[in-house]
Coordinates of C-alpha atoms in Angstrom, one line a residue:
M16 CA 130.8 35.6 133.0
R17 CA 127.1 36.3 133.5
N18 CA 126.4 39.6 135.5
H19 CA 123.9 39.4 138.4
L20 CA 121.7 42.2 139.6
T21 CA 123.3 43.2 143.2
N22 CA 119.8 44.1 144.7
S23 CA 117.5 41.9 142.6
V24 CA 116.1 38.4 143.3
Q25 CA 118.6 35.7 142.0
P26 CA 117.2 33.2 139.5
L27 CA 116.3 29.8 140.8
Q28 CA 117.6 26.6 139.2
T29 CA 114.9 24.7 137.4
Q30 CA 115.0 21.2 136.0
A31 CA 111.9 21.5 133.8
T32 CA 112.2 20.1 130.3
Q33 CA 112.0 22.5 127.4
T34 CA 108.8 23.3 125.8
S35 CA 108.4 21.6 122.5
G36 CA 109.6 24.1 119.6
V37 CA 112.1 26.0 121.8
E38 CA 115.1 24.4 119.9
D39 CA 113.6 25.4 116.6
V40 CA 113.5 29.0 117.8
R41 CA 116.8 28.9 119.4
S42 CA 118.3 27.7 116.1
L43 CA 116.5 30.4 114.0
Y44 CA 117.9 33.2 116.1
N45 CA 121.3 31.8 116.6
S46 CA 121.7 31.6 112.8
N47 CA 120.0 34.8 111.7
D48 CA 120.4 38.5 112.4
L49 CA 116.6 39.3 113.2
N50 CA 116.7 42.1 115.7
F51 CA 114.5 44.9 114.8
S52 CA 116.7 47.6 116.6
R53 CA 119.6 46.7 114.4
L54 CA 117.5 47.5 111.2
V55 CA 116.7 51.0 112.0
P56 CA 118.9 54.1 113.2
E57 CA 119.3 54.0 117.1
P58 CA 117.5 57.2 117.8
I59 CA 114.4 55.8 116.0
A60 CA 114.7 52.5 117.8
R61 CA 115.1 54.3 121.2
E62 CA 111.9 56.6 120.5
H63 CA 110.0 53.4 119.7
N64 CA 111.2 51.4 122.7
L65 CA 110.4 54.4 125.2
A66 CA 106.9 54.8 123.5
L67 CA 106.4 51.1 124.2
A68 CA 107.4 51.8 127.8
R69 CA 104.9 54.5 128.5
R70 CA 102.2 52.2 127.1
I71 CA 103.3 49.4 129.3
G72 CA 103.2 51.9 132.4
I73 CA 106.6 51.4 133.5
Q74 CA 107.6 53.5 136.4
P75 CA 111.2 54.4 138.0
G76 CA 112.1 51.7 140.5
H77 CA 110.1 48.9 138.7
Y78 CA 111.5 45.4 138.6
I79 CA 110.9 44.2 135.2
L80 CA 111.1 40.9 133.0
D81 CA 111.7 41.4 129.4
A82 CA 110.5 37.9 128.2
G83 CA 112.1 37.2 124.7
C84 CA 114.5 40.3 125.1
G85 CA 116.7 39.6 122.0
A86 CA 120.0 41.4 121.9
G87 CA 118.8 43.5 124.9
V88 CA 118.3 47.0 123.0
P89 CA 114.8 47.7 124.5
A90 CA 115.9 46.7 127.9
I91 CA 118.9 49.0 127.7
H92 CA 116.9 52.0 126.4
I93 CA 114.3 51.6 129.2
A94 CA 117.0 51.2 132.0
Q95 CA 118.7 54.4 130.8
A96 CA 115.5 56.4 130.7
Y97 CA 113.9 55.1 134.0
P98 CA 116.0 55.6 137.1
G99 CA 116.2 52.7 139.6
T100 CA 114.5 50.1 137.4
K101 CA 116.1 46.8 137.4
I102 CA 115.5 44.6 134.5
E103 CA 115.9 40.7 133.8
G104 CA 115.9 39.7 130.2
M105 CA 115.5 36.3 128.8
T106 CA 116.2 35.2 125.2
V107 CA 116.2 31.6 123.8
S108 CA 119.2 32.4 121.7
D109 CA 122.7 32.0 123.2
V110 CA 124.1 34.2 120.5
E111 CA 121.6 37.0 121.4
A112 CA 122.4 36.7 125.0
T113 CA 126.2 37.1 124.4
E114 CA 125.7 40.0 122.4
A115 CA 123.3 41.6 125.0
Q116 CA 125.8 41.0 127.8
S117 CA 128.4 43.0 125.7
R118 CA 126.0 45.8 125.1
I119 CA 125.1 46.0 128.8
Q120 CA 128.9 46.4 129.6
L121 CA 129.1 49.1 127.1
A122 CA 126.3 50.9 128.6
N123 CA 127.6 50.5 132.1
L124 CA 124.3 48.9 133.3
G125 CA 125.7 45.6 134.8
D126 CA 124.3 46.6 138.2
R127 CA 120.7 47.0 137.0
L128 CA 120.3 45.0 133.9
T129 CA 120.9 41.1 133.4
I130 CA 120.2 39.0 130.5
Q131 CA 120.4 35.2 130.3
P132 CA 119.5 32.5 127.8
G133 CA 116.4 30.7 128.8
D134 CA 112.8 29.5 128.0
F135 CA 110.0 31.7 129.2
H136 CA 107.8 28.8 129.3
H137 CA 109.7 27.9 132.6
L138 CA 110.8 31.0 134.4
P139 CA 113.7 30.5 136.7
F140 CA 112.4 33.2 139.2
P141 CA 110.5 33.0 142.6
D142 CA 106.8 33.9 142.9
G143 CA 105.5 37.3 143.0
V144 CA 108.7 39.3 142.3
F145 CA 108.2 41.4 139.3
N146 CA 106.2 44.7 138.8
V147 CA 106.0 44.2 135.0
V148 CA 106.5 41.5 132.6
F149 CA 106.3 42.3 129.0
F150 CA 106.6 40.4 125.5
N151 CA 108.0 42.5 122.7
D152 CA 107.3 40.7 119.5
S153 CA 108.1 37.4 121.1
I154 CA 105.0 35.5 122.4
K155 CA 104.0 34.4 118.9
Y156 CA 106.9 31.8 119.0
S157 CA 105.0 30.1 121.8
N158 CA 102.8 27.0 121.1
Q159 CA 101.6 26.8 124.8
I160 CA 100.3 30.2 125.7
P161 CA 98.4 29.0 128.8
Q162 CA 101.5 27.8 130.3
V163 CA 103.3 30.8 129.6
L164 CA 100.7 33.0 131.1
A165 CA 100.5 30.8 134.3
E166 CA 104.4 31.4 134.7
V167 CA 103.9 35.1 134.2
K168 CA 101.0 35.2 136.7
R169 CA 103.2 33.3 139.1
V170 CA 106.2 35.6 139.0
L171 CA 104.1 38.9 138.9
R172 CA 103.5 40.9 142.1
P173 CA 99.7 41.6 142.9
N174 CA 98.7 44.5 140.7
G175 CA 101.8 43.7 138.4
I176 CA 101.4 44.5 134.7
L177 CA 101.4 41.9 131.9
Y178 CA 101.9 43.4 128.4
I179 CA 102.2 41.8 125.1
T180 CA 102.7 43.3 121.6
D181 CA 103.1 41.2 118.6
L182 CA 101.7 40.1 115.1
F183 CA 98.2 38.6 115.3
L184 CA 95.9 36.7 113.0
K185 CA 92.9 38.9 111.7
E186 CA 89.6 37.7 113.1
P187 CA 87.7 35.1 111.1
P188 CA 85.9 34.6 108.8
L189 CA 89.0 34.6 106.4
S190 CA 88.5 35.1 102.6
P191 CA 89.8 32.1 100.4
T192 CA 92.7 34.5 99.4
E193 CA 93.5 35.0 103.0
K194 CA 93.3 31.4 104.0
S195 CA 95.8 30.5 101.0
G196 CA 98.1 33.4 102.3
L197 CA 98.1 32.2 105.7
Y198 CA 98.8 28.6 104.7
K199 CA 101.7 29.7 102.7
A200 CA 103.0 31.9 105.4
Q201 CA 102.8 29.2 107.9
Q202 CA 104.5 26.6 105.7
A203 CA 107.5 29.0 105.1
T204 CA 107.5 30.4 108.6
P205 CA 106.5 27.8 111.2
H206 CA 106.2 30.0 114.3
L207 CA 103.1 31.7 112.6
S208 CA 101.4 28.3 113.0
H209 CA 101.2 29.4 116.7
A210 CA 99.8 32.9 116.1
T211 CA 96.5 33.7 117.5
T212 CA 93.9 36.3 116.9
L213 CA 93.9 39.3 119.2
K214 CA 90.6 38.2 120.7
M215 CA 91.9 34.7 121.4
M216 CA 95.1 36.3 123.2
V217 CA 92.7 38.4 125.4
D218 CA 90.5 35.3 126.2
Y219 CA 93.6 33.4 127.2
I220 CA 94.6 36.2 129.4
A221 CA 91.2 36.3 131.1
Q222 CA 91.2 32.7 131.7
A223 CA 94.7 32.8 133.3
G224 CA 92.9 35.1 135.8
F225 CA 94.3 38.5 134.9
Q226 CA 91.9 41.6 135.2
S227 CA 91.5 45.1 133.7
I228 CA 92.4 43.7 130.4
Q229 CA 92.8 46.2 127.4
S230 CA 93.5 45.5 123.8
N231 CA 94.2 47.3 120.5
G232 CA 94.5 45.9 117.1
N233 CA 95.4 49.3 115.4
M234 CA 99.1 49.4 116.5
A235 CA 100.4 49.6 112.9
N236 CA 98.5 52.9 112.4
E237 CA 99.7 54.3 115.8
M238 CA 103.4 53.4 115.9
P239 CA 105.6 53.8 112.8
A240 CA 107.9 50.9 113.9
Q241 CA 104.9 48.4 114.0
R242 CA 103.8 49.7 110.6
F243 CA 107.5 48.8 109.3
R244 CA 107.4 45.4 110.9
L245 CA 104.0 44.5 109.4
D246 CA 104.8 45.9 106.1
S247 CA 108.1 43.8 106.1
T248 CA 106.1 40.7 106.7
K249 CA 103.6 41.7 103.8
L250 CA 106.3 42.0 101.3
T251 CA 107.0 38.2 101.7
F252 CA 103.4 37.2 102.5
P253 CA 101.1 39.8 100.8
D254 CA 97.9 37.8 101.3
A255 CA 98.5 36.7 105.0
P256 CA 95.8 37.9 107.2
L257 CA 97.9 39.6 109.9
I258 CA 97.8 42.8 112.2
Y259 CA 100.0 44.3 114.9
G260 CA 98.3 44.5 118.3
E261 CA 98.8 45.0 122.0
V262 CA 97.3 43.6 125.2
K263 CA 97.8 45.0 128.7
A264 CA 96.3 43.5 131.9
I265 CA 96.8 43.3 135.7
K266 CA 97.5 40.5 138.0
A267 CA 94.6 40.8 140.6
Q268 CA 95.2 41.3 144.3
Q269 CA 93.4 38.1 145.1
H270 CA 94.6 34.8 143.6
Q271 CA 92.0 33.6 141.1
I272 CA 92.5 30.4 139.3
Q273 CA 90.1 28.9 136.7
H274 CA 90.7 25.3 135.8
F275 CA 89.6 23.8 132.4
H276 CA 88.8 20.0 132.9
L277 CA 88.1 18.2 129.6
S278 CA 87.4 14.9 131.3
S279 CA 84.1 14.8 132.6
S280 CA 82.9 13.5 136.1
F281 CA 80.4 10.8 135.3
S282 CA 78.3 9.0 137.8
N283 CA 76.8 5.4 138.0
N284 CA 73.6 4.0 136.4
S285 CA 70.6 2.0 137.6
A286 CA 67.4 1.7 135.5
L287 CA 64.6 -0.3 134.4
N288 CA 64.5 -3.5 132.3
H289 CA 63.3 -3.5 128.7
G290 CA 63.4 -5.7 125.6
Q291 CA 63.2 -9.5 125.0
N292 CA 65.6 -10.0 121.8
P293 CA 67.0 -13.4 122.4
N294 CA 70.6 -12.2 121.4
V295 CA 70.2 -9.5 123.9
Q296 CA 69.0 -12.1 126.5
K297 CA 72.0 -14.2 125.9
I298 CA 74.5 -11.4 126.6
K299 CA 72.3 -10.5 129.7
K300 CA 72.6 -13.9 131.0
D301 CA 76.4 -13.9 130.5
I302 CA 76.5 -10.7 132.5
A303 CA 74.3 -12.0 135.3
Y304 CA 73.6 -8.7 137.1
N305 CA 71.1 -7.8 139.9
I306 CA 69.2 -4.6 139.1
I307 CA 69.2 -2.0 141.8
Q308 CA 66.6 0.8 141.6
N309 CA 67.3 3.8 143.6
I310 CA 65.2 6.7 142.9
D311 CA 65.9 10.0 144.7
G312 CA 66.1 13.8 144.2
S313 CA 69.5 13.6 142.6
K314 CA 68.2 11.0 140.0
E315 CA 65.4 13.3 139.1
N316 CA 67.8 16.2 138.7
N317 CA 70.2 14.4 136.6
I318 CA 67.5 13.0 134.4
K319 CA 66.1 16.5 133.9
K320 CA 69.4 17.9 133.0
N321 CA 70.1 15.4 130.2
L322 CA 66.3 15.8 129.1
R323 CA 67.0 19.6 128.9
C324 CA 70.2 19.2 127.0
F325 CA 68.6 16.9 124.6
H326 CA 65.5 19.2 123.9
E327 CA 67.6 22.4 123.7
H328 CA 70.2 20.8 121.2
K329 CA 67.2 19.6 119.0
A330 CA 65.5 22.9 119.0
A331 CA 68.9 24.9 118.4
F332 CA 69.6 23.0 115.4
N333 CA 66.0 22.1 114.2
V334 CA 66.5 18.4 114.6
E335 CA 63.4 16.3 113.6
N336 CA 62.1 13.3 115.5
F337 CA 63.7 10.6 113.1
Y338 CA 63.6 7.2 114.4
P339 CA 64.8 6.3 117.0
L340 CA 64.9 9.7 118.8
N341 CA 61.6 9.2 120.5
E342 CA 62.8 5.9 121.8
F343 CA 66.1 7.4 123.0
E344 CA 64.1 10.1 124.8
T345 CA 62.2 7.5 126.7
F346 CA 65.4 5.7 127.5
L347 CA 66.8 9.0 128.8
K348 CA 64.0 9.1 131.4
S349 CA 65.1 5.8 133.0
Q350 CA 68.9 6.6 133.2
E351 CA 69.9 8.1 136.5
K352 CA 73.6 8.6 136.8
C353 CA 75.0 9.4 133.3
N354 CA 76.0 12.5 131.3
M355 CA 74.8 13.6 127.9
D356 CA 76.9 14.5 124.9
C357 CA 75.3 16.3 122.1
S358 CA 77.1 16.2 118.7
C359 CA 77.2 18.1 115.4
K360 CA 78.5 16.6 112.2
I361 CA 79.5 19.2 109.8
D362 CA 80.5 18.7 106.0
S363 CA 81.1 22.1 104.4
D364 CA 77.8 23.9 104.7
K365 CA 75.7 20.9 105.6
L366 CA 75.0 20.2 109.3
H367 CA 73.6 17.0 110.9
A368 CA 72.7 17.4 114.6
G369 CA 70.7 14.3 115.5
R370 CA 73.6 12.8 117.3
F371 CA 73.6 12.0 121.0
N372 CA 75.8 10.0 123.4
L373 CA 75.1 9.0 127.2
V374 CA 78.3 8.3 129.1
Y375 CA 78.5 6.0 132.1
H376 CA 81.5 6.4 134.7
N377 CA 82.2 4.2 137.4
H378 CA 83.8 6.2 140.1
L379 CA 83.4 3.5 143.0
N380 CA 84.8 0.6 140.9
D381 CA 81.5 -1.2 141.6
T382 CA 81.2 -4.0 139.1
K383 CA 77.3 -4.0 139.3
N384 CA 77.2 -0.4 137.9
F385 CA 78.5 -1.4 134.6
Y386 CA 76.5 -4.7 134.6
I387 CA 73.4 -2.5 134.8
A388 CA 74.3 0.2 132.4
L389 CA 75.2 -2.4 129.5
T390 CA 72.1 -4.5 130.4
D391 CA 69.9 -1.3 130.2
I392 CA 71.6 -0.3 127.0
L393 CA 70.9 -3.6 125.3
N394 CA 67.2 -3.6 126.4
F395 CA 67.0 -0.1 124.7
F396 CA 68.6 -1.7 121.5
G397 CA 65.9 -4.4 121.8
K398 CA 63.1 -1.8 121.8
V399 CA 64.6 -0.1 118.9
E400 CA 64.9 -3.3 117.0
S401 CA 61.2 -4.1 117.6
R402 CA 60.3 -1.7 114.7
A403 CA 59.6 -3.8 111.4
G404 CA 62.6 -4.0 109.2
I405 CA 65.3 -3.3 111.8
K406 CA 67.6 -6.0 112.8
L407 CA 70.9 -5.6 114.7
D408 CA 73.9 -7.9 114.5
Y409 CA 75.0 -8.7 118.0
Q410 CA 77.8 -11.5 117.1
P411 CA 80.7 -9.2 117.2
L412 CA 79.7 -8.0 120.7
Q413 CA 79.1 -11.6 121.9
Q414 CA 82.5 -12.6 120.6
F415 CA 84.2 -9.8 122.4
L416 CA 82.5 -10.3 125.8
G417 CA 82.6 -14.0 125.9
Q418 CA 81.8 -15.9 129.2
D419 CA 84.2 -14.4 131.5
F420 CA 84.3 -10.6 131.0
N421 CA 85.8 -8.8 134.0
F422 CA 83.7 -5.7 134.3
K423 CA 86.3 -4.2 137.0
R424 CA 88.4 -3.7 133.8
L425 CA 86.0 -1.1 132.3
F426 CA 86.7 2.6 132.7
R427 CA 83.6 3.9 130.9
V428 CA 80.6 2.7 129.0
L429 CA 78.8 4.9 126.3
V430 CA 75.8 4.5 124.3
G431 CA 75.0 6.6 121.3
V432 CA 72.3 7.1 118.6
D433 CA 72.8 8.7 115.2
A434 CA 69.3 9.4 113.7
K435 CA 69.0 10.3 110.1
P436 CA 65.9 11.1 107.7
E437 CA 66.4 7.6 106.1
V438 CA 66.0 4.9 108.9
S439 CA 68.2 2.5 107.0
E440 CA 71.0 5.2 107.6
S441 CA 70.5 5.4 111.3
R442 CA 72.5 3.5 113.8
L443 CA 73.1 2.8 117.4
K444 CA 76.5 2.7 119.1
L445 CA 78.1 1.0 122.0
F446 CA 81.4 2.1 123.4
V447 CA 83.4 0.1 125.9
W448 CA 86.6 1.7 127.4
L449 CA 89.1 -0.9 128.7
R450 CA 91.6 -0.2 131.4
D451 CA 94.5 -2.4 132.0
Y452 CA 92.8 -5.3 130.3
P453 CA 95.4 -7.0 127.9
E454 CA 93.4 -9.9 127.1
K455 CA 90.5 -8.0 125.7
V456 CA 92.8 -5.5 124.0
K457 CA 94.1 -8.5 122.0
A458 CA 90.6 -9.7 121.5
A459 CA 89.5 -6.2 120.1
L460 CA 92.6 -6.1 117.7
D461 CA 91.6 -9.6 116.5
L462 CA 87.9 -8.4 116.0
Y463 CA 88.9 -5.3 114.3
G464 CA 90.3 -7.2 111.4
D465 CA 92.3 -4.8 109.4
F466 CA 95.7 -6.3 109.6
S467 CA 97.4 -3.4 107.9
S468 CA 96.7 -1.1 110.7
K469 CA 97.3 -3.3 113.7
D470 CA 101.0 -2.4 114.2
E471 CA 100.2 1.3 114.0
I472 CA 97.3 0.9 116.5
R473 CA 99.5 -1.3 118.9
S474 CA 102.2 1.5 118.9
L475 CA 99.6 4.0 120.4
I476 CA 98.1 1.7 123.0
L477 CA 99.3 2.5 126.7
N478 CA 99.1 0.3 129.6
D479 CA 96.3 -1.9 127.6
N480 CA 93.8 0.9 127.6
L481 CA 91.6 1.2 124.7
L482 CA 88.2 2.5 123.7
L483 CA 86.4 0.2 121.5
E484 CA 83.2 1.1 119.5
F485 CA 80.5 -1.1 118.1
D486 CA 78.4 0.5 115.3
F487 CA 75.0 -1.3 114.8
H488 CA 73.6 -0.4 111.5
F489 CA 69.9 -1.2 111.0
N490 CA 70.4 -3.7 108.2
N491 CA 71.9 -6.3 110.5
R492 CA 75.6 -5.0 110.0
T493 CA 78.0 -4.2 112.7
E494 CA 81.3 -2.1 112.5
V495 CA 84.1 -2.1 115.1
K496 CA 86.2 0.8 115.6
L497 CA 89.3 1.4 117.8
Y498 CA 90.4 4.4 119.6
P499 CA 93.8 4.5 121.2
T500 CA 94.0 7.4 123.6
L501 CA 97.0 9.7 124.5
H502 CA 97.4 12.2 127.2
R503 CA 99.4 15.5 126.9
E504 CA 102.6 13.9 128.5
N505 CA 102.3 11.2 125.9
F506 CA 101.7 13.2 122.7
L507 CA 104.2 15.8 123.6
G508 CA 106.7 13.4 125.1
S509 CA 107.0 9.7 124.7
H510 CA 104.9 9.4 121.5
R511 CA 105.7 12.5 119.9
E512 CA 107.9 10.9 117.2
I513 CA 105.7 8.1 116.5
L514 CA 102.8 10.7 115.8
G515 CA 105.3 12.7 113.8
N516 CA 105.5 9.9 111.4
M517 CA 101.7 9.4 111.3
L518 CA 100.2 13.0 111.2
P519 CA 100.6 16.0 108.9
A520 CA 102.3 19.2 110.4
K521 CA 99.1 21.1 110.7
A522 CA 97.5 18.3 112.9
L523 CA 100.5 18.1 115.0
S524 CA 100.4 21.9 115.9
L525 CA 96.8 21.5 117.1
L526 CA 98.2 19.0 119.6
E527 CA 99.8 21.9 121.5
M528 CA 96.5 23.3 122.4
C529 CA 95.0 19.9 123.9
M530 CA 95.2 17.9 126.9
Q531 CA 93.9 14.7 125.4
F532 CA 94.0 13.0 122.1
Q533 CA 92.5 9.9 120.2
I534 CA 92.9 8.4 116.7
G535 CA 89.8 6.6 115.5
F536 CA 90.7 3.6 113.5
S537 CA 87.9 2.1 111.3
P538 CA 88.3 -0.3 108.3
S539 CA 85.3 1.4 106.6
N540 CA 86.6 5.0 106.8
K541 CA 88.7 6.4 104.0
S542 CA 90.7 8.5 106.5
N543 CA 91.4 7.8 110.1
I544 CA 89.8 10.3 112.4
L545 CA 91.6 12.6 114.9
Y546 CA 89.9 13.4 118.3
F547 CA 91.2 16.5 119.8
Y548 CA 90.3 17.5 123.4
P549 CA 91.5 21.1 123.6
F550 CA 92.1 23.1 126.7
N551 CA 89.8 25.8 125.4
S552 CA 87.5 24.9 122.6
K553 CA 86.7 28.4 121.8
H554 CA 90.3 29.2 121.0
F555 CA 90.7 25.9 119.2
L556 CA 87.8 26.3 116.9
H557 CA 88.7 29.8 116.1
F558 CA 92.0 28.4 114.9
I559 CA 90.2 26.0 112.6
G560 CA 88.3 28.8 110.8
N561 CA 85.2 27.0 109.7
E562 CA 82.0 29.2 109.2
M563 CA 79.6 26.4 110.0
V564 CA 81.5 25.6 113.2
E565 CA 81.3 29.1 114.2
K566 CA 77.5 29.0 113.7
V567 CA 77.5 26.0 116.1
Q568 CA 79.7 27.7 118.5
S569 CA 77.4 30.6 118.5
Y570 CA 75.0 28.6 120.4
Y571 CA 77.4 26.5 122.6
R572 CA 79.7 29.3 123.6
H573 CA 76.9 30.5 125.9
Q574 CA 76.4 27.1 127.6
P575 CA 78.2 25.8 130.7
L576 CA 80.4 23.2 129.0
K577 CA 82.3 20.4 130.9
K578 CA 84.2 19.1 127.8
V579 CA 84.4 19.5 124.0
A580 CA 85.8 17.0 121.5
V581 CA 86.7 18.2 117.9
C582 CA 87.2 15.3 115.4
I583 CA 88.7 15.8 112.0
P584 CA 89.7 13.2 109.4
I585 CA 93.4 13.1 108.6
A586 CA 92.7 13.9 104.9
E587 CA 91.2 17.2 105.7
F588 CA 94.6 18.6 106.8
E589 CA 95.8 18.2 103.0
N590 CA 93.5 21.0 102.2
Y591 CA 93.6 24.8 102.7
S592 CA 90.5 24.7 104.6
I593 CA 89.0 22.1 107.0
N594 CA 85.4 21.3 105.8
K595 CA 84.5 18.2 107.7
I596 CA 84.3 18.2 111.4
N597 CA 82.5 16.5 114.1
L598 CA 81.9 18.3 117.4
Y599 CA 80.8 16.6 120.8
Y600 CA 79.7 18.9 123.7
S601 CA 79.0 17.7 127.2
L602 CA 77.3 20.3 129.3
S603 CA 78.0 20.8 133.1

């Protein structure tokens, strides 16, 4: 029977579902003897564990959580050396928990030390009870570090200590040999797929609201036991870019929370009327809207913000005024309530940055806002089309909208421009995001035309919500693309098995860092495109490890970002390194 602390807070019952990957780690430790303290003589293990306690700052009387405590040896050594300490230990392994309980009885520490099986993503303790929470060679097994840190912050007292020591990845850029070594290590040891750089861990901790953060990446040269652990790993994976590091931080007195919202808050649109293309006029007639012009200070401010984003992006990446960017700038000056997305397309060492989207979102469910937005967009298209030699094919859009389109079933409308040196290679884009509109979801699938992919697409469509893209090429050709959208509860829950059959393991591991995900289906693409919406783009892109991405990030990491989308063809995950990436930045 489990021993309870006589004077400590009793664990609460929790119904939380276990975090993805927990069962794999449990199986690993239930079937393997991986405890470091059993690999070295007891005096050496004790010396190491007490040195860790001093680095942590443990004091007599502290109430401590050892998260990922293994067979309990460090906790026993600390309890023996620090009078009055009470320690709770959690291990994912039932086998280790049983062994730990036997060790506790032999050490006669049952009144001060308790170890139980559990998942540190869902801590079964009340708020604000611990003086110290530490992770000793355990946090690398987590694929959801923000969730872990949120739980730690919840159970720590004000001024409580968080301490982490573990293997970390070397900071990028990595050499080809290191990339290959890391790939081999991650294939053979899946938990290394979740390892971060030390800097990324520091950033995670800062974003969780901790203060007084200290880090050290030189532990292997300061503590012989960490050198032993690192060298043991290097024997198997000699080229893996790994270091041993530590981080220490304090929970602030005042509760400080930072939220990361990847979905933007978009406004409504009203604007001027342009263009006389007969096909555009036909669609406008079907829409039958009433333009409402409402110029005020907020309109001017929002327009100025979008224009500033447009010009600063062009200047940062030396974007020339290829057609139709001048026309797009004129269009921006008339668009009141929409948000700008700036994009960079990366292919190895090549960068194409003449890519922009405007996003319209209808908060008030006012049908006329999308009437106006779509009509203004088509008028802009008509103006672009006035240049000699450019002709757009509106037939697929006309077929999709029909005569009775219900604009109340739209979630968002987007317009995009992709301007290239050769006008014939440029294009305009129109996106419509359907919400609970089964008739038009069916129409979109019929329009898509690639019968081989339809079952796969249908399996990903939730509640008849679907993002549909019309790509208008300047040679009278239009492509239709479909983007089923999944949120975190879908791709980590109901649709995990479906995605497991579609995606490579490396892509699946990236989902753990995201709140939203899309797959872009296009008959013309050799590979479907994966759209990741990460909680933290800086950490996510560090994990990708692409040098050109780092150059783009060197500009955008200093900008106030509202959302970032990272788009990668599935085929890229078959390579050691990812070379083709599209980035979309929306500024606050």
